[in-house]
PDB file of C-alpha atoms in Angstrom:
ATOM      1  CA  MET A   8      24.263  -6.546  12.239  1.00 45.00           C
ATOM      2  CA  SER A   9      24.434  -2.768  12.146  1.00 47.00           C
ATOM      3  CA  ARG A  10      21.581  -0.682  10.768  1.00 50.00           C
ATOM      4  CA  GLU A  11      23.759   0.251   7.772  1.00 51.00           C
ATOM      5  CA  GLU A  12      24.492  -3.422   7.005  1.00 51.00           C
ATOM      6  CA  ALA A  13      20.822  -4.297   7.351  1.00 49.00           C
ATOM      7  CA  GLY A  14      19.900  -1.571   4.848  1.00 51.00           C
ATOM      8  CA  ARG A  15      22.343  -2.904   2.279  1.00 65.00           C
ATOM      9  CA  SER A  16      21.130  -6.468   2.678  1.00 90.00           C
ATOM     10  CA  LEU A  17      17.436  -5.787   2.051  1.00 97.00           C
ATOM     11  CA  HIS A  18      16.031  -7.418  -1.066  1.00 97.00           C
ATOM     12  CA  LEU A  19      12.679  -7.966  -2.770  1.00 98.00           C
ATOM     13  CA  VAL A  20      10.923 -11.294  -2.347  1.00 98.00           C
ATOM     14  CA  PRO A  21       7.692 -12.782  -3.699  1.00 97.00           C
ATOM     15  CA  VAL A  22       4.971 -13.064  -1.065  1.00 97.00           C
ATOM     16  CA  ARG A  23       1.781 -15.103  -1.266  1.00 97.00           C
ATOM     17  CA  PHE A  24      -1.430 -13.319  -0.363  1.00 96.00           C
ATOM     18  CA  ARG A  25      -2.013 -15.287   2.843  1.00 96.00           C
ATOM     19  CA  GLU A  26       1.460 -14.403   4.178  1.00 97.00           C
ATOM     20  CA  ALA A  27       1.104 -10.748   3.135  1.00 95.00           C
ATOM     21  CA  ALA A  28      -2.320 -10.537   4.792  1.00 95.00           C
ATOM     22  CA  GLU A  29      -0.947 -11.993   8.028  1.00 95.00           C
ATOM     23  CA  PHE A  30       1.935  -9.488   7.966  1.00 95.00           C
ATOM     24  CA  VAL A  31      -0.555  -6.626   7.503  1.00 94.00           C
ATOM     25  CA  ARG A  32      -2.680  -7.987  10.358  1.00 93.00           C
ATOM     26  CA  MET A  33       0.389  -7.904  12.595  1.00 91.00           C
ATOM     27  CA  TRP A  34       2.063  -4.637  11.545  1.00 84.00           C
ATOM     28  CA  HIS A  35      -0.347  -2.204   9.848  1.00 77.00           C
ATOM     29  CA  ARG A  36      -1.195   0.808  12.010  1.00 74.00           C
ATOM     30  CA  HIS A  37      -4.860   1.271  11.147  1.00 75.00           C
ATOM     31  CA  HIS A  38      -6.213  -1.244   8.608  1.00 76.00           C
ATOM     32  CA  GLN A  39      -6.941  -4.935   8.378  1.00 77.00           C
ATOM     33  CA  PRO A  40      -5.818  -6.847   5.259  1.00 77.00           C
ATOM     34  CA  PRO A  41      -7.801  -6.363   2.042  1.00 79.00           C
ATOM     35  CA  GLN A  42     -10.048  -9.138   0.725  1.00 85.00           C
ATOM     36  CA  SER A  43      -7.953  -9.951  -2.349  1.00 84.00           C
ATOM     37  CA  HIS A  44      -5.042  -8.838  -4.503  1.00 94.00           C
ATOM     38  CA  ILE A  45      -3.542  -8.926  -7.963  1.00 96.00           C
ATOM     39  CA  PHE A  46      -0.036  -9.415  -6.545  1.00 98.00           C
ATOM     40  CA  SER A  47       2.000  -8.904  -3.398  1.00 97.00           C
ATOM     41  CA  VAL A  48       5.688  -8.220  -2.929  1.00 98.00           C
ATOM     42  CA  GLY A  49       7.872  -8.136   0.144  1.00 98.00           C
ATOM     43  CA  VAL A  50      11.225  -6.981   1.437  1.00 98.00           C
ATOM     44  CA  ALA A  51      13.369  -9.409   3.410  1.00 98.00           C
ATOM     45  CA  ASP A  52      16.667  -8.945   5.190  1.00 97.00           C
ATOM     46  CA  LYS A  53      19.885 -10.925   4.698  1.00 96.00           C
ATOM     47  CA  ALA A  54      18.616 -13.620   7.073  1.00 96.00           C
ATOM     48  CA  GLY A  55      15.430 -14.004   5.007  1.00 96.00           C
ATOM     49  CA  ILE A  56      13.189 -12.373   7.613  1.00 96.00           C
ATOM     50  CA  LEU A  57      10.248 -10.574   6.039  1.00 97.00           C
ATOM     51  CA  ARG A  58      10.413  -6.881   6.998  1.00 98.00           C
ATOM     52  CA  ALA A  59       7.663  -5.283   4.871  1.00 97.00           C
ATOM     53  CA  VAL A  60       4.940  -6.134   2.362  1.00 97.00           C
ATOM     54  CA  ALA A  61       2.905  -4.331  -0.278  1.00 97.00           C
ATOM     55  CA  ILE A  62      -0.443  -5.658  -1.443  1.00 97.00           C
ATOM     56  CA  VAL A  63      -1.593  -4.422  -4.849  1.00 97.00           C
ATOM     57  CA  GLY A  64      -5.112  -4.889  -6.159  1.00 97.00           C
ATOM     58  CA  ARG A  65      -7.926  -3.329  -8.107  1.00 96.00           C
ATOM     59  CA  PRO A  66      -8.752   0.232  -7.065  1.00 95.00           C
ATOM     60  CA  VAL A  67     -11.166   0.412  -4.151  1.00 90.00           C
ATOM     61  CA  SER A  68     -13.048   3.271  -5.838  1.00 90.00           C
ATOM     62  CA  ARG A  69     -15.243   1.931  -8.628  1.00 91.00           C
ATOM     63  CA  HIS A  70     -14.689   5.225 -10.473  1.00 93.00           C
ATOM     64  CA  LEU A  71     -10.962   4.453 -10.774  1.00 94.00           C
ATOM     65  CA  ASP A  72     -11.387   0.755 -11.616  1.00 94.00           C
ATOM     66  CA  ASN A  73     -10.958   1.091 -15.375  1.00 96.00           C
ATOM     67  CA  GLY A  74      -8.929  -2.059 -16.125  1.00 96.00           C
ATOM     68  CA  THR A  75      -5.631  -0.210 -16.540  1.00 97.00           C
ATOM     69  CA  THR A  76      -5.239   1.129 -12.977  1.00 97.00           C
ATOM     70  CA  LEU A  77      -4.094  -0.728  -9.878  1.00 98.00           C
ATOM     71  CA  GLU A  78      -3.913   0.443  -6.257  1.00 97.00           C
ATOM     72  CA  VAL A  79      -1.430  -0.317  -3.491  1.00 97.00           C
ATOM     73  CA  THR A  80      -4.166  -1.210  -1.029  1.00 94.00           C
ATOM     74  CA  ARG A  81      -1.829  -1.964   1.895  1.00 93.00           C
ATOM     75  CA  LEU A  82       1.800  -1.410   2.742  1.00 95.00           C
ATOM     76  CA  ALA A  83       3.040  -2.551   6.123  1.00 94.00           C
ATOM     77  CA  SER A  84       6.501  -2.568   7.654  1.00 94.00           C
ATOM     78  CA  ASP A  85       8.159  -3.523  10.908  1.00 95.00           C
ATOM     79  CA  ASP A  86       9.776  -0.044  10.752  1.00 91.00           C
ATOM     80  CA  SER A  87      12.885  -1.273   8.917  1.00 94.00           C
ATOM     81  CA  ARG A  88      14.419   1.656   7.052  1.00 94.00           C
ATOM     82  CA  ASN A  89      13.836   2.188   3.301  1.00 95.00           C
ATOM     83  CA  THR A  90      11.398  -0.698   2.909  1.00 97.00           C
ATOM     84  CA  GLY A  91       8.450   1.525   1.985  1.00 96.00           C
ATOM     85  CA  SER A  92      10.297   3.251  -0.858  1.00 97.00           C
ATOM     86  CA  MET A  93      11.621  -0.096  -2.109  1.00 97.00           C
ATOM     87  CA  LEU A  94       8.118  -1.549  -2.190  1.00 98.00           C
ATOM     88  CA  TYR A  95       6.401   1.433  -3.808  1.00 97.00           C
ATOM     89  CA  ALA A  96       9.036   1.461  -6.575  1.00 98.00           C
ATOM     90  CA  ALA A  97       8.849  -2.323  -7.043  1.00 98.00           C
ATOM     91  CA  ALA A  98       5.040  -2.283  -7.111  1.00 98.00           C
ATOM     92  CA  TRP A  99       5.093   0.258  -9.938  1.00 98.00           C
ATOM     93  CA  ARG A 100       7.698  -1.719 -11.917  1.00 97.00           C
ATOM     94  CA  ALA A 101       5.631  -4.902 -11.535  1.00 97.00           C
ATOM     95  CA  ALA A 102       2.317  -3.229 -12.405  1.00 97.00           C
ATOM     96  CA  SER A 103       3.891  -1.602 -15.443  1.00 97.00           C
ATOM     97  CA  ALA A 104       5.432  -4.910 -16.554  1.00 97.00           C
ATOM     98  CA  LEU A 105       1.968  -6.483 -16.329  1.00 97.00           C
ATOM     99  CA  GLY A 106       0.608  -3.838 -18.723  1.00 97.00           C
ATOM    100  CA  TYR A 107      -1.059  -1.476 -16.259  1.00 97.00           C
ATOM    101  CA  SER A 108      -0.658   2.215 -17.047  1.00 97.00           C
ATOM    102  CA  ARG A 109      -1.397   3.675 -13.630  1.00 97.00           C
ATOM    103  CA  LEU A 110      -0.736   2.825  -9.964  1.00 98.00           C
ATOM    104  CA  ILE A 111      -2.255   4.786  -7.088  1.00 98.00           C
ATOM    105  CA  THR A 112      -2.406   4.687  -3.311  1.00 97.00           C
ATOM    106  CA  TYR A 113      -3.783   6.753  -0.447  1.00 94.00           C
ATOM    107  CA  THR A 114      -2.278   8.018   2.787  1.00 94.00           C
ATOM    108  CA  GLN A 115      -4.124   9.501   5.694  1.00 91.00           C
ATOM    109  CA  ASP A 116      -3.735  13.216   6.279  1.00 90.00           C
ATOM    110  CA  GLY A 117      -0.922  13.633   8.762  1.00 87.00           C
ATOM    111  CA  GLU A 118       1.219  10.779   7.403  1.00 91.00           C
ATOM    112  CA  SER A 119       4.450  12.121   5.939  1.00 92.00           C
ATOM    113  CA  GLY A 120       4.488  10.339   2.567  1.00 95.00           C
ATOM    114  CA  ALA A 121       8.295  10.160   2.738  1.00 96.00           C
ATOM    115  CA  SER A 122       8.405   6.630   1.292  1.00 96.00           C
ATOM    116  CA  LEU A 123       6.190   7.667  -1.603  1.00 97.00           C
ATOM    117  CA  ARG A 124       8.252  10.774  -2.357  1.00 96.00           C
ATOM    118  CA  GLY A 125      11.408   8.648  -2.089  1.00 96.00           C
ATOM    119  CA  ALA A 126      10.005   6.348  -4.787  1.00 97.00           C
ATOM    120  CA  GLY A 127       9.132   9.311  -7.034  1.00 96.00           C
ATOM    121  CA  TRP A 128       5.357   9.297  -6.475  1.00 98.00           C
ATOM    122  CA  ARG A 129       3.393  12.551  -6.506  1.00 97.00           C
ATOM    123  CA  VAL A 130       0.263  13.866  -4.840  1.00 97.00           C
ATOM    124  CA  ILE A 131      -2.585  14.219  -7.327  1.00 96.00           C
ATOM    125  CA  ALA A 132      -5.550  14.959  -5.039  1.00 95.00           C
ATOM    126  CA  ARG A 133      -6.625  15.622  -1.489  1.00 95.00           C
ATOM    127  CA  ARG A 134      -9.832  13.943  -0.397  1.00 91.00           C
ATOM    128  CA  PRO A 135     -11.930  15.428   2.420  1.00 89.00           C
ATOM    129  CA  ALA A 136     -12.920  13.412   5.456  1.00 87.00           C
ATOM    130  CA  ARG A 137     -16.097  11.436   5.159  1.00 76.00           C
ATOM    131  CA  PRO A 138     -18.196  10.136   8.042  1.00 72.00           C
ATOM    132  CA  GLY A 139     -17.751   6.497   7.003  1.00 65.00           C
ATOM    133  CA  TRP A 140     -18.893   4.023   4.388  1.00 62.00           C
ATOM    134  CA  HIS A 141     -22.166   2.937   6.004  1.00 65.00           C
ATOM    135  CA  CYS A 142     -25.381   3.774   4.174  1.00 74.00           C
ATOM    136  CA  PRO A 143     -28.892   2.291   4.499  1.00 80.00           C
ATOM    137  CA  SER A 144     -28.676   0.484   1.159  1.00 80.00           C
ATOM    138  CA  ARG A 145     -25.275  -1.045   2.003  1.00 75.00           C
ATOM    139  CA  PRO A 146     -24.610  -1.354   5.738  1.00 75.00           C
ATOM    140  CA  ARG A 147     -20.937  -1.444   6.697  1.00 66.00           C
ATOM    141  CA  THR A 148     -19.034  -1.840   9.938  1.00 67.00           C
ATOM    142  CA  ASP A 149     -16.989   1.154  11.064  1.00 60.00           C
ATOM    143  CA  HIS A 150     -13.277   0.334  11.199  1.00 55.00           C
ATOM    144  CA  GLY A 151     -12.190   3.579  12.847  1.00 55.00           C
ATOM    145  CA  THR A 152     -10.829   5.222   9.706  1.00 58.00           C
ATOM    146  CA  GLY A 153     -13.789   7.528   8.985  1.00 63.00           C
ATOM    147  CA  ASP A 154     -13.566  11.281   9.498  1.00 74.00           C
ATOM    148  CA  ILE A 155      -9.934  11.345   8.304  1.00 85.00           C
ATOM    149  CA  PRO A 156      -8.907  13.300   5.191  1.00 93.00           C
ATOM    150  CA  ARG A 157      -6.847  11.297   2.688  1.00 93.00           C
ATOM    151  CA  ILE A 158      -4.214  12.097   0.093  1.00 95.00           C
ATOM    152  CA  LEU A 159      -4.230  10.367  -3.311  1.00 96.00           C
ATOM    153  CA  TRP A 160      -0.800   9.568  -4.777  1.00 97.00           C
ATOM    154  CA  GLU A 161       0.211   8.364  -8.230  1.00 98.00           C
ATOM    155  CA  ALA A 162       3.324   6.460  -9.313  1.00 97.00           C
ATOM    156  CA  PRO A 163       5.691   8.187 -11.736  1.00 92.00           C
ATOM    157  CA  CYS A 164       4.875   7.746 -15.429  1.00 79.00           C
ATOM    158  CA  SER A 165       8.073   5.810 -16.181  1.00 57.00           C
ATOM    159  CA  ALA A 166       9.419   2.914 -14.127  1.00 47.00           C
TER     160      ALA A 166
END
């Protein structure tokens, strides 16, 4: 199958959390799977092979967890073309259909954001690097993602 044929045959599929988490464990560049989700969605090829997943849950930041906002906490792909844009757009349509008014995600500084721009998302803030999440009152294990600036993105207002 040519790359062009593969692109045309990609389609959205429902994905259970356990399968999405395993896909993230295998393919995500710098994070492990999240602890939970509200929903997950995937992209499969014509043969039914899962090529990418998005896991959507409550915002990680308690300041953004207002009951009407969700966050794409993980998106992982096997590098199949256009899967990121498909998933970001589908995640927003699903969140909106469930009654949520806002969907956000973060990228690390240095990542292009091409999939997000392709799905119509926009940058709304740049977050400075922080040394990590560990503090004496709440000890945490370093996962190697500290000291990296992040970019906060928001889905378009209309699906």
